[in-house]
Short mmCIF file of C-alpha atoms in Angstrom, two decimals:
data_model
loop_
_atom_site.label_atom_id
_atom_site.label_comp_id
_atom_site.label_asym_id
_atom_site.label_seq_id
_atom_site.Cartn_x
_atom_site.Cartn_y
_atom_site.Cartn_z
CA MET A 1 -66.25 26.06 21.07
CA ASN A 2 -69.36 24.54 19.57
CA VAL A 3 -67.93 24.85 16.08
CA ARG A 4 -64.53 23.47 17.08
CA GLY A 5 -66.12 20.59 18.96
CA ALA A 6 -68.29 19.74 15.99
CA ALA A 7 -65.33 19.97 13.63
CA GLY A 8 -63.34 17.58 15.81
CA LEU A 9 -66.18 15.07 15.91
CA TRP A 10 -66.72 15.27 12.17
CA ALA A 11 -62.98 14.70 11.69
CA LEU A 12 -63.32 11.61 13.88
CA PHE A 13 -66.34 10.54 11.83
CA GLY A 14 -64.31 10.90 8.64
CA ALA A 15 -61.43 8.89 10.08
CA VAL A 16 -63.73 6.07 11.22
CA ALA A 17 -65.48 6.09 7.83
CA ALA A 18 -62.18 5.94 5.93
CA GLY A 19 -60.81 3.21 8.17
CA SER A 20 -63.99 1.15 7.92
CA ALA A 21 -64.09 1.49 4.14
CA ALA A 22 -60.42 0.53 3.86
CA LEU A 23 -60.99 -2.60 5.96
CA VAL A 24 -63.98 -3.56 3.84
CA LEU A 25 -62.12 -3.08 0.56
CA ALA A 26 -59.11 -5.01 1.92
CA ARG A 27 -61.20 -8.15 2.40
CA PRO A 28 -60.80 -10.99 -0.12
CA ALA A 29 -62.86 -10.40 -3.25
CA ALA A 30 -65.20 -13.29 -2.46
CA GLN A 31 -66.04 -11.77 0.95
CA ARG A 32 -66.16 -8.08 0.03
CA LEU A 33 -69.59 -6.38 0.16
CA SER A 34 -71.22 -9.76 -0.40
CA ASP A 35 -74.81 -8.43 -0.39
CA LEU A 36 -73.97 -5.74 -2.91
CA HIS A 37 -72.43 -8.51 -5.01
CA ILE A 38 -75.80 -10.28 -4.88
CA TYR A 39 -77.60 -7.10 -6.02
CA TYR A 40 -75.11 -6.63 -8.84
CA GLY A 41 -75.22 -10.24 -9.98
CA ALA A 42 -79.02 -10.35 -9.79
CA ALA A 43 -79.25 -7.18 -11.90
CA GLU A 44 -77.01 -8.73 -14.57
CA HIS A 45 -79.05 -11.94 -14.32
CA VAL A 46 -82.27 -10.04 -14.98
CA GLY A 47 -80.60 -8.04 -17.73
CA ALA A 48 -79.86 -11.32 -19.48
CA GLY A 49 -83.58 -12.14 -19.44
CA ARG A 50 -83.50 -14.72 -16.66
CA PRO A 51 -85.93 -14.94 -13.68
CA LEU A 52 -84.90 -12.69 -10.80
CA TYR A 53 -85.82 -15.01 -7.93
CA GLU A 54 -84.04 -17.99 -9.44
CA TYR A 55 -80.73 -16.16 -9.16
CA VAL A 56 -78.23 -17.47 -6.61
CA ALA A 57 -74.86 -15.75 -6.21
CA ALA A 58 -71.57 -17.60 -5.96
CA ASN A 59 -71.68 -17.07 -2.20
CA GLY A 60 -75.05 -18.86 -2.07
CA GLY A 61 -77.18 -15.77 -1.51
CA PRO A 62 -80.44 -15.15 -3.43
CA PHE A 63 -82.12 -11.81 -4.14
CA THR A 64 -84.79 -11.30 -1.45
CA TYR A 65 -86.18 -7.79 -2.00
CA PRO A 66 -89.35 -6.81 -3.90
CA PRO A 67 -89.08 -6.27 -7.68
CA PHE A 68 -89.13 -2.46 -7.34
CA ALA A 69 -85.78 -2.65 -5.53
CA MET A 70 -84.32 -4.30 -8.62
CA VAL A 71 -85.77 -1.53 -10.80
CA LEU A 72 -83.67 0.92 -8.77
CA LEU A 73 -80.58 -1.29 -8.73
CA ARG A 74 -80.38 -2.21 -12.41
CA PRO A 75 -78.95 1.15 -13.59
CA LEU A 76 -76.01 0.64 -11.23
CA THR A 77 -74.64 -2.12 -13.45
CA VAL A 78 -73.40 0.53 -15.90
CA LEU A 79 -70.49 0.84 -13.46
CA PRO A 80 -67.83 -1.84 -12.98
CA GLU A 81 -68.50 -3.68 -9.73
CA GLY A 82 -65.28 -2.37 -8.15
CA ALA A 83 -66.26 1.25 -8.82
CA LEU A 84 -69.76 0.56 -7.53
CA GLN A 85 -68.34 -0.79 -4.28
CA VAL A 86 -66.47 2.45 -3.62
CA LEU A 87 -69.51 4.54 -4.54
CA TRP A 88 -71.80 2.44 -2.36
CA LEU A 89 -69.53 2.84 0.67
CA ALA A 90 -69.41 6.62 0.13
CA LEU A 91 -73.20 6.84 -0.18
CA SER A 92 -73.65 4.69 2.93
CA VAL A 93 -71.42 6.97 5.00
CA ALA A 94 -73.29 10.01 3.67
CA ALA A 95 -76.57 8.34 4.66
CA VAL A 96 -75.29 7.95 8.24
CA ALA A 97 -74.55 11.67 8.39
CA ALA A 98 -78.00 12.43 6.97
CA ILE A 99 -79.68 10.17 9.54
CA ALA A 100 -77.86 12.00 12.33
CA ALA A 101 -78.99 15.36 10.92
CA SER A 102 -82.57 14.09 10.71
CA VAL A 103 -82.75 13.41 14.46
CA ARG A 104 -81.15 16.68 15.55
CA GLY A 105 -84.42 17.93 17.05
CA ALA A 106 -84.16 15.38 19.85
CA PHE A 107 -80.65 16.56 20.78
CA GLY A 108 -81.20 20.30 20.92
CA GLY A 109 -80.38 20.78 17.25
CA GLY A 110 -76.71 21.53 18.01
CA ARG A 111 -73.90 20.80 15.60
CA VAL A 112 -71.93 18.90 18.24
CA ALA A 113 -74.90 16.66 19.00
CA VAL A 114 -75.41 15.82 15.32
CA ALA A 115 -71.74 14.95 14.88
CA ALA A 116 -71.76 12.87 18.08
CA VAL A 117 -74.82 10.91 16.91
CA ALA A 118 -73.17 10.31 13.52
CA CYS A 119 -70.02 8.96 15.21
CA ALA A 120 -72.01 6.73 17.58
CA VAL A 121 -74.08 5.28 14.74
CA LEU A 122 -71.05 4.71 12.52
CA VAL A 123 -69.09 2.70 15.08
CA SER A 124 -72.11 0.57 16.02
CA ALA A 125 -72.44 -3.04 14.89
CA PRO A 126 -75.44 -2.33 12.60
CA ALA A 127 -73.52 0.38 10.73
CA GLN A 128 -70.38 -1.70 10.40
CA SER A 129 -72.48 -4.63 9.18
CA ASN A 130 -74.08 -2.36 6.55
CA LEU A 131 -70.66 -1.29 5.34
CA ARG A 132 -69.18 -4.77 5.41
CA PHE A 133 -71.98 -6.43 3.44
CA GLY A 134 -72.93 -3.49 1.23
CA GLN A 135 -76.49 -3.43 2.51
CA MET A 136 -79.22 -0.89 1.71
CA SER A 137 -80.68 -0.56 5.22
CA PHE A 138 -79.22 2.95 5.72
CA PHE A 139 -81.21 4.26 2.78
CA VAL A 140 -84.46 2.59 3.88
CA VAL A 141 -84.08 4.02 7.42
CA LEU A 142 -83.29 7.48 6.06
CA LEU A 143 -86.34 7.57 3.78
CA ALA A 144 -88.73 6.49 6.54
CA LEU A 145 -87.13 8.73 9.18
CA VAL A 146 -87.16 11.91 7.09
CA ASP A 147 -90.81 11.35 6.23
CA ALA A 148 -92.01 10.39 9.72
CA VAL A 149 -90.19 13.26 11.43
CA GLY A 150 -91.72 15.73 8.99
CA LEU A 151 -88.67 17.03 7.16
CA THR A 152 -90.48 16.77 3.82
CA PRO A 153 -93.00 19.40 2.64
CA PRO A 154 -96.49 18.76 4.11
CA ARG A 155 -98.11 17.93 0.76
CA TRP A 156 -95.47 15.25 0.06
CA ARG A 157 -95.34 13.59 3.47
CA GLY A 158 -95.88 9.85 3.32
CA LEU A 159 -94.41 9.39 -0.16
CA LEU A 160 -90.93 8.47 1.09
CA VAL A 161 -92.34 5.90 3.51
CA GLY A 162 -94.19 4.31 0.57
CA VAL A 163 -90.99 4.19 -1.50
CA ALA A 164 -89.05 2.72 1.45
CA ALA A 165 -91.74 0.04 1.90
CA ALA A 166 -91.56 -0.83 -1.79
CA ILE A 167 -87.84 -1.53 -1.32
CA LYS A 168 -88.22 -3.36 2.01
CA LEU A 169 -91.67 -4.17 3.38
CA THR A 170 -91.20 -3.41 7.09
CA PRO A 171 -91.67 0.42 6.78
CA LEU A 172 -95.35 -0.29 6.04
CA LEU A 173 -95.76 -0.17 9.83
CA PHE A 174 -95.34 3.61 9.54
CA VAL A 175 -98.70 3.70 7.74
CA VAL A 176 -100.33 2.41 10.93
CA TYR A 177 -98.44 5.07 12.88
CA PHE A 178 -99.67 7.82 10.57
CA LEU A 179 -103.25 6.70 11.14
CA LEU A 180 -102.84 6.53 14.92
CA ALA A 181 -101.08 9.91 14.96
CA GLY A 182 -103.93 11.64 13.17
CA ARG A 183 -102.11 11.90 9.84
CA PRO A 184 -104.53 10.07 7.50
CA ARG A 185 -103.40 12.00 4.42
CA ASP A 186 -99.80 10.97 5.04
CA ALA A 187 -100.97 7.36 5.41
CA ALA A 188 -102.91 7.58 2.16
CA ARG A 189 -99.95 9.04 0.30
CA ALA A 190 -97.68 6.29 1.70
CA VAL A 191 -100.05 3.55 0.53
CA ALA A 192 -100.42 5.23 -2.89
CA ALA A 193 -96.65 5.55 -3.29
CA PHE A 194 -96.13 1.92 -2.27
CA ALA A 195 -98.76 0.75 -4.77
CA ALA A 196 -97.33 2.95 -7.51
CA CYS A 197 -93.83 1.58 -6.97
CA ALA A 198 -95.19 -1.99 -6.98
CA LEU A 199 -96.92 -1.24 -10.30
CA VAL A 200 -93.67 0.13 -11.71
CA GLY A 201 -91.99 -3.11 -10.65
CA ALA A 202 -94.79 -5.10 -12.30
CA ALA A 203 -94.50 -3.09 -15.52
CA VAL A 204 -90.72 -3.54 -15.76
CA LEU A 205 -90.53 -7.10 -14.36
CA PRO A 206 -94.01 -8.63 -14.79
CA ALA A 207 -93.10 -12.31 -14.35
CA ASP A 208 -90.84 -11.62 -11.39
CA SER A 209 -93.47 -9.44 -9.76
CA TRP A 210 -96.06 -12.19 -10.10
CA ALA A 211 -93.63 -14.73 -8.63
CA TYR A 212 -92.76 -12.45 -5.72
CA TRP A 213 -96.24 -11.33 -4.67
CA THR A 214 -97.81 -14.77 -5.10
CA GLY A 215 -95.27 -16.80 -3.15
CA THR A 216 -91.70 -15.59 -2.74
CA VAL A 217 -92.69 -12.80 -0.34
CA LEU A 218 -93.70 -15.44 2.25
CA GLN A 219 -90.54 -17.54 1.95
CA THR A 220 -88.57 -16.05 4.84
CA SER A 221 -86.22 -19.04 4.87
CA ARG A 222 -84.66 -17.77 1.63
CA VAL A 223 -82.65 -15.23 3.61
CA GLY A 224 -80.77 -17.92 5.53
CA ASN A 225 -80.92 -19.90 8.77
CA LEU A 226 -83.37 -17.93 10.92
CA ALA A 227 -82.14 -19.62 14.11
CA TRP A 228 -78.65 -18.18 13.62
CA MET A 229 -77.55 -15.76 16.35
CA GLY A 230 -77.27 -12.93 13.84
CA ASN A 231 -81.06 -12.92 13.48
CA GLN A 232 -81.84 -10.75 16.51
CA SER A 233 -85.59 -10.76 16.01
CA LEU A 234 -88.17 -12.14 18.41
CA HIS A 235 -88.78 -14.93 15.92
CA GLY A 236 -85.09 -15.84 15.84
CA MET A 237 -84.85 -15.74 19.64
CA LEU A 238 -87.83 -18.08 19.99
CA LEU A 239 -86.26 -20.48 17.51
CA ARG A 240 -83.04 -20.48 19.54
CA ALA A 241 -85.01 -21.02 22.74
CA GLY A 242 -86.32 -24.28 21.32
CA VAL A 243 -90.00 -23.28 21.23
CA ASP A 244 -92.15 -26.05 19.78
CA PRO A 245 -92.67 -25.40 16.03
CA GLY A 246 -96.39 -26.02 16.39
CA THR A 247 -96.89 -23.27 18.94
CA LEU A 248 -94.17 -20.90 17.76
CA PRO A 249 -96.35 -18.92 15.27
CA VAL A 250 -98.97 -18.20 17.94
CA ILE A 251 -96.42 -17.23 20.59
CA TRP A 252 -94.49 -15.07 18.12
CA ALA A 253 -97.61 -13.32 16.81
CA THR A 254 -98.80 -12.63 20.36
CA LEU A 255 -95.46 -11.17 21.42
CA VAL A 256 -95.28 -9.02 18.27
CA ALA A 257 -98.81 -7.73 18.83
CA VAL A 258 -98.05 -6.79 22.44
CA ILE A 259 -94.56 -5.33 21.97
CA ALA A 260 -94.98 -3.62 18.59
CA GLY A 261 -98.48 -2.51 19.58
CA THR A 262 -97.12 -0.89 22.75
CA ALA A 263 -94.47 0.94 20.71
CA LEU A 264 -97.10 2.24 18.28
CA TRP A 265 -99.32 3.37 21.13
CA ARG A 266 -96.43 5.21 22.78
CA ALA A 267 -95.59 6.82 19.45
CA ARG A 268 -99.23 7.88 19.12
CA THR A 269 -99.08 9.48 22.58
CA LEU A 270 -95.97 11.40 21.59
CA ALA A 271 -97.53 12.40 18.26
CA ARG A 272 -100.63 13.83 19.91
CA GLY A 273 -98.46 16.16 21.95
CA PHE A 274 -97.10 18.13 19.01
CA THR A 275 -97.92 19.44 15.58
CA VAL A 276 -95.47 18.50 12.85
CA PRO A 277 -93.78 21.80 11.96
CA PRO A 278 -93.26 23.06 8.41
CA ALA A 279 -90.38 21.59 6.48
CA GLY A 280 -87.13 23.40 7.14
CA ASP A 281 -88.13 24.65 10.61
CA ARG A 282 -84.96 24.44 12.70
CA ASP A 283 -86.70 24.67 16.08
CA ARG A 284 -88.12 21.20 15.86
CA PRO A 285 -89.37 19.41 18.98
CA ALA A 286 -87.95 16.08 20.14
CA GLU A 287 -91.27 14.22 20.12
CA PRO A 288 -91.43 13.58 16.33
CA VAL A 289 -88.00 11.98 16.45
CA ARG A 290 -88.81 9.82 19.47
CA ALA A 291 -92.08 8.72 17.89
CA ALA A 292 -90.43 7.85 14.56
CA VAL A 293 -87.60 5.91 16.22
CA LEU A 294 -90.11 3.99 18.35
CA VAL A 295 -92.00 2.94 15.23
CA GLY A 296 -88.71 2.00 13.58
CA CYS A 297 -87.88 -0.22 16.57
CA ALA A 298 -91.34 -1.77 16.22
CA THR A 299 -90.48 -2.72 12.61
CA VAL A 300 -87.40 -4.55 13.92
CA VAL A 301 -89.56 -6.44 16.43
CA ALA A 302 -92.33 -7.24 13.95
CA SER A 303 -90.06 -8.62 11.25
CA PRO A 304 -89.29 -12.37 11.44
CA VAL A 305 -85.79 -11.54 10.23
CA SER A 306 -83.56 -8.92 11.82
CA TRP A 307 -79.92 -9.17 10.80
CA PRO A 308 -77.45 -6.73 12.39
CA HIS A 309 -77.72 -4.24 9.51
CA HIS A 310 -81.48 -3.91 10.12
CA GLN A 311 -80.98 -2.61 13.67
CA VAL A 312 -79.96 1.01 13.02
CA TRP A 313 -83.23 2.04 14.70
CA THR A 314 -82.10 0.47 17.98
CA VAL A 315 -78.88 2.49 17.95
CA LEU A 316 -80.89 5.69 17.51
CA ALA A 317 -83.13 4.65 20.41
CA ALA A 318 -80.05 4.16 22.60
CA MET A 319 -78.82 7.65 21.73
CA LEU A 320 -82.22 9.14 22.55
CA LEU A 321 -82.16 7.46 25.96
CA VAL A 322 -78.66 8.80 26.65
CA ALA A 323 -79.86 12.31 25.75
CA THR A 324 -82.87 12.25 28.10
CA HIS A 325 -82.99 13.39 31.73
CA GLY A 326 -82.71 10.95 34.59
CA VAL A 327 -80.22 8.33 35.72
CA THR A 328 -82.41 5.39 34.74
CA GLN A 329 -82.77 6.44 31.11
CA ARG A 330 -79.13 7.34 30.67
CA VAL A 331 -77.89 4.11 32.20
CA ALA A 332 -80.32 2.15 30.04
CA GLY A 333 -79.23 4.06 26.95
CA GLY A 334 -75.56 3.52 27.72
CA VAL A 335 -76.06 -0.20 28.23
CA LEU A 336 -78.07 -0.47 25.02
CA LEU A 337 -75.42 1.46 23.11
CA VAL A 338 -72.77 -0.99 24.34
CA VAL A 339 -74.99 -3.92 23.37
CA MET A 340 -75.40 -2.46 19.88
CA THR A 341 -71.67 -1.87 19.47
CA VAL A 342 -70.02 -5.03 20.79
CA SER A 343 -71.04 -8.69 20.79
CA LEU A 344 -71.60 -9.54 24.45
CA GLY A 345 -71.74 -13.24 23.65
CA ALA A 346 -68.17 -13.08 22.35
CA VAL A 347 -66.71 -10.54 24.78
CA LEU A 348 -68.19 -12.10 27.93
CA GLY A 349 -68.10 -15.71 26.79
CA ASP A 350 -65.49 -16.59 29.41
CA VAL A 351 -67.75 -15.54 32.29
CA SER A 352 -71.06 -16.87 30.97
CA THR A 353 -70.87 -20.24 32.69
CA TYR A 354 -74.63 -20.81 32.70
CA PRO A 355 -76.82 -21.52 29.66
CA GLY A 356 -79.28 -18.82 30.73
CA VAL A 357 -76.61 -16.12 30.94
CA GLN A 358 -75.17 -17.17 27.60
CA PHE A 359 -78.65 -17.00 26.10
CA LEU A 360 -79.15 -13.53 27.57
CA LEU A 361 -75.86 -12.27 26.15
CA GLU A 362 -76.41 -13.77 22.72
CA ASN A 363 -79.94 -12.37 22.46
CA ALA A 364 -79.21 -9.01 24.10
CA ARG A 365 -80.07 -7.01 20.98
CA ALA A 366 -83.44 -8.70 20.52
CA LEU A 367 -84.24 -8.17 24.19
CA GLY A 368 -82.97 -4.59 24.02
CA VAL A 369 -85.19 -3.51 21.14
CA ALA A 370 -88.18 -5.21 22.80
CA ALA A 371 -87.45 -3.26 26.00
CA VAL A 372 -87.32 0.01 24.02
CA CYS A 373 -90.71 -0.73 22.48
CA LEU A 374 -92.23 -1.44 25.88
CA ALA A 375 -90.58 1.39 27.83
CA GLY A 376 -90.18 3.97 25.07
CA CYS A 377 -87.28 6.25 24.15
CA GLY A 378 -87.55 8.08 27.44
CA GLY A 379 -90.89 6.50 28.27
CA VAL A 380 -89.59 5.70 31.74
CA ALA A 381 -89.00 9.40 32.35
CA ALA A 382 -92.08 9.77 34.54
CA ALA A 383 -91.03 6.90 36.75
CA ALA A 384 -87.51 8.26 37.04
CA ALA A 385 -88.83 11.72 37.94
CA ARG A 386 -90.56 10.24 40.96
CA VAL A 387 -87.26 8.98 42.30
CA ARG A 388 -86.08 11.66 44.74
CA SER A 389 -82.37 11.14 44.48
CA ARG A 390 -79.95 9.97 41.83
CA ARG A 391 -78.42 7.58 44.33
CA ARG A 392 -81.74 5.82 44.84
CA ALA A 393 -82.34 5.72 41.07
CA GLY A 394 -78.95 4.13 40.49
CA LEU A 395 -79.60 1.62 43.27
CA ARG A 396 -82.91 0.61 41.70
CA VAL A 397 -81.27 0.10 38.32
CA ALA A 398 -78.55 -2.03 39.92
CA VAL A 399 -81.01 -4.14 41.92
CA VAL A 400 -83.30 -4.80 38.95
CA GLY A 401 -80.34 -5.64 36.73
CA ALA A 402 -78.87 -8.03 39.28
CA ALA A 403 -82.24 -9.71 39.79
CA LEU A 404 -82.72 -10.26 36.06
CA LEU A 405 -79.19 -11.62 35.70
CA ALA A 406 -79.78 -14.01 38.61
CA CYS A 407 -82.97 -15.29 36.98
CA PHE A 408 -81.14 -16.03 33.76
CA ALA A 409 -78.25 -17.60 35.66
CA VAL A 410 -80.42 -20.34 37.18
CA LEU A 411 -82.79 -20.74 34.22
CA PRO A 412 -82.59 -24.29 32.79
CA LEU A 413 -83.03 -23.55 29.10
CA PRO A 414 -83.66 -26.30 26.54
CA ALA A 415 -81.02 -27.55 24.15
CA GLY A 416 -82.43 -25.30 21.43
CA ALA A 417 -81.17 -22.32 23.44
CA ASP A 418 -77.61 -23.28 22.50
CA PRO A 419 -77.30 -21.62 19.07
CA THR A 420 -73.58 -22.40 18.84
CA PHE A 421 -74.12 -26.16 18.93
CA LYS A 422 -72.80 -28.11 15.99
CA ALA A 423 -71.91 -31.77 15.58
CA TYR A 424 -69.10 -32.25 13.06
CA THR A 425 -69.10 -34.70 10.16
CA LEU A 426 -66.44 -36.24 7.95
CA ASP A 427 -66.47 -33.11 5.79
CA ASP A 428 -64.98 -31.26 8.77
CA ALA A 429 -62.35 -33.88 9.63
CA ALA A 430 -59.55 -32.05 7.80
CA ASN A 431 -59.64 -29.27 10.39
CA PRO A 432 -57.38 -30.24 13.34
CA ARG A 433 -59.42 -28.01 15.70
CA TYR A 434 -62.39 -30.32 15.27
CA PHE A 435 -60.79 -33.78 15.35
CA PHE A 436 -57.75 -34.47 17.53
CA ALA A 437 -58.97 -37.57 19.38
CA SER A 438 -57.23 -40.30 17.41
CA ARG A 439 -53.85 -38.61 17.82
CA ALA A 440 -54.21 -38.75 21.60
CA TRP A 441 -55.94 -42.06 22.19
CA SER A 442 -55.56 -44.46 19.27
CA GLY A 443 -52.30 -46.01 20.49
CA ALA A 444 -51.90 -49.70 19.80
CA ALA A 445 -55.42 -50.61 20.85
CA PRO A 446 -58.14 -50.65 18.18
CA ALA A 447 -60.63 -49.04 20.58
CA PRO A 448 -60.59 -47.21 23.92
CA ALA A 449 -60.84 -49.26 27.07
CA ALA A 450 -63.74 -47.14 28.30
CA ALA A 451 -67.00 -46.73 26.40
CA VAL A 452 -66.25 -43.06 25.76
CA ARG A 453 -63.11 -40.98 26.13
CA PHE A 454 -62.96 -37.29 25.31
CA GLY A 455 -60.99 -34.10 25.62
CA VAL A 456 -62.14 -30.49 25.82
CA ALA A 457 -60.85 -27.35 24.10
CA ARG A 458 -62.07 -23.93 25.25
CA GLU A 459 -62.44 -21.03 22.82
CA LYS A 460 -63.79 -17.48 23.15
CA THR A 461 -67.46 -18.21 22.62
CA LYS A 462 -67.70 -22.00 22.71
CA MET A 463 -66.34 -25.29 24.00
CA ARG A 464 -65.21 -28.11 21.73
CA VAL A 465 -65.46 -31.77 22.72
CA ASN A 466 -63.46 -34.37 20.81
CA GLY A 467 -63.42 -38.05 21.64
CA VAL A 468 -63.51 -41.71 20.70
CA VAL A 469 -65.98 -44.49 21.47
CA ALA A 470 -65.72 -48.24 22.02
CA ASP A 471 -67.10 -50.76 19.53
CA ALA A 472 -70.11 -51.42 21.79
CA VAL A 473 -71.33 -47.81 21.39
CA THR A 474 -73.84 -47.43 18.54
CA ARG A 475 -75.42 -44.10 19.46
CA LEU A 476 -74.11 -40.96 21.15
CA GLU A 477 -76.42 -38.14 22.32
CA TYR A 478 -75.84 -34.72 23.84
CA ARG A 479 -78.25 -32.47 25.73
CA SER A 480 -77.21 -28.86 26.34
CA ALA A 481 -79.44 -28.52 29.40
CA PRO A 482 -81.81 -30.63 31.52
CA GLY A 483 -85.05 -31.31 29.70
CA GLY A 484 -83.61 -30.31 26.35
CA SER A 485 -84.00 -32.37 23.23
CA ALA A 486 -81.23 -34.82 22.43
CA ARG A 487 -78.69 -34.00 19.74
CA VAL A 488 -77.26 -37.04 17.94
CA ILE A 489 -73.48 -36.94 17.62
CA PRO A 490 -72.12 -38.72 14.50
CA LEU A 491 -69.62 -41.52 15.12
CA LEU A 492 -66.99 -41.37 12.40
CA ALA A 493 -64.11 -43.52 11.20
CA VAL A 494 -61.75 -40.62 10.58
CA VAL A 495 -58.55 -42.68 10.69
CA ALA A 496 -58.58 -46.32 9.61
CA PRO A 497 -57.76 -48.55 11.28
CA GLY A 498 -58.65 -46.84 14.51
CA PRO A 499 -61.47 -46.05 16.89
CA ARG A 500 -64.52 -44.14 15.80
CA GLU A 501 -64.32 -40.47 16.66
CA PHE A 502 -66.78 -37.71 17.41
CA SER A 503 -66.55 -33.96 17.70
CA PHE A 504 -69.05 -31.23 18.60
CA ARG A 505 -69.15 -27.71 20.00
CA SER A 506 -71.45 -26.04 22.52
CA ALA A 507 -71.75 -22.59 24.10
CA ASN A 508 -70.72 -24.11 27.42
CA LEU A 509 -70.81 -27.50 29.08
CA THR A 510 -71.98 -26.61 32.58
CA HIS A 511 -75.38 -28.29 32.26
CA GLY A 512 -74.59 -30.62 29.37
CA ARG A 513 -75.02 -34.39 29.39
CA LEU A 514 -73.28 -36.81 27.03
CA THR A 515 -74.79 -40.30 26.87
CA ALA A 516 -73.59 -43.44 25.04
CA TYR A 517 -75.99 -46.26 24.12
CA ALA A 518 -75.57 -49.85 22.98
CA ALA A 519 -77.40 -51.38 20.03
CA ASP A 520 -80.16 -52.68 22.30
CA GLY A 521 -80.76 -49.23 23.81
CA ARG A 522 -78.86 -49.83 27.05
CA GLU A 523 -77.06 -46.83 28.51
CA LEU A 524 -73.36 -47.64 28.52
CA ALA A 525 -71.99 -44.38 29.92
CA ALA A 526 -73.17 -40.88 30.84
CA PHE A 527 -71.16 -37.75 31.57
CA THR A 528 -72.55 -34.63 33.24
CA ASP A 529 -69.20 -33.02 34.15
CA LEU A 530 -68.04 -32.39 30.61
CA THR A 531 -65.67 -29.61 31.64
CA THR A 532 -63.29 -32.30 32.93
CA PRO A 533 -61.77 -34.51 30.22
CA THR A 534 -61.59 -38.27 30.71
CA PRO A 535 -58.15 -39.74 31.47
#
């Protein structure tokens, strides 16, 4: 039964992998494995003798990894890009299976469990994002995980973490874990491997290495808009919450120190309870896996940038919670697994009528990984064990969840907490979804009778407001929530002759305020019930 169950799950894994790869390859060429396209183009750029970090792909993306990553990527250009895309997808799927096999000790080591973990990881949003963009996060996670769990021979442990860190810097946090866990030799080997790889990068690409380590490494803005919802890091969440730029670094550093520090301390506690077994030992305890995954989650928290493909560690943490004993952990793991598989902001957009709830849904992955770091992958087991009945445990989970949701429901967040906000300009006027006002209200009159007239269009994850203003209006402002900073809405002559139009979108309009001003600063009109269009 075990064998048949495992075979069925692996068949499902293969079907999901094939379907995912087919969907990726069916995308238009300009959108297919766009990050891999950046790697490939950057490698050709360097091969032509041009500076690595001056390269910008046709899709606008630069190369952001350390020089050693390019040393590894350059040989891949011997293949045509189309062939490389197929190979990359195959290697990525194989890496998922290898990751699942690496954590088998936490799931009893059974074949069914390994196949189930592989399926769960593959259907998750981080895995699908890796496949869609052609990212290398699977390989970085696999290197660090294999090393931290102790699957490598004792005399080589730490080397893979050093190599992973030379490709992407965040695995350096595992060096701190090795020191806390009483593995100083592993830490030393990791640092030595990292330094050796950096020297290889410097030898092959000296000018690029100098440029990277003396400046480019600190330019996090090169990877894109850090306030975008896809950046599910603490830093990104604080940006979306509208935290003052002057205090943001201090607040972010404090939160990282507390949350990542707690995860490292919990990992240390787990590490002190076992001895890493020899490589190849099949009867491996669960603690090494839990400790490694906790540290991996800490790397997600500590990084200022955490795109979906970086969050494989969080999926593994969810699976570990599901596999533990106790209602609390399993419910938490199930919820986290859902969060890491679907976009709650999109799926539940119709019911998130409050800015706080919308903010919670859109930042659920950042909050989830922070909760894992603070509570541990089963770190709440002791508390759950003290609960005498499953019914009482379930009731506590429900009460706490309802209380947190209620807090977010009434929370008046600033305008910066509305990451979907955008005011449209003339460049967007060709899209009829953005500008429909003049068609409805222009009529024979050159301007609307009222100072402002608008209509509302509801979509899955946002609301669109389109309108026209009278000649007396010289400035139009929108605030997403009370106390939030004002957003200036451009007033545009889309159709001439005709009234000036405006168009913007927002997550929801429940607490929004639209205000029109005259040239002398007088308030001409204000609207707080934006869900109801003007006549």
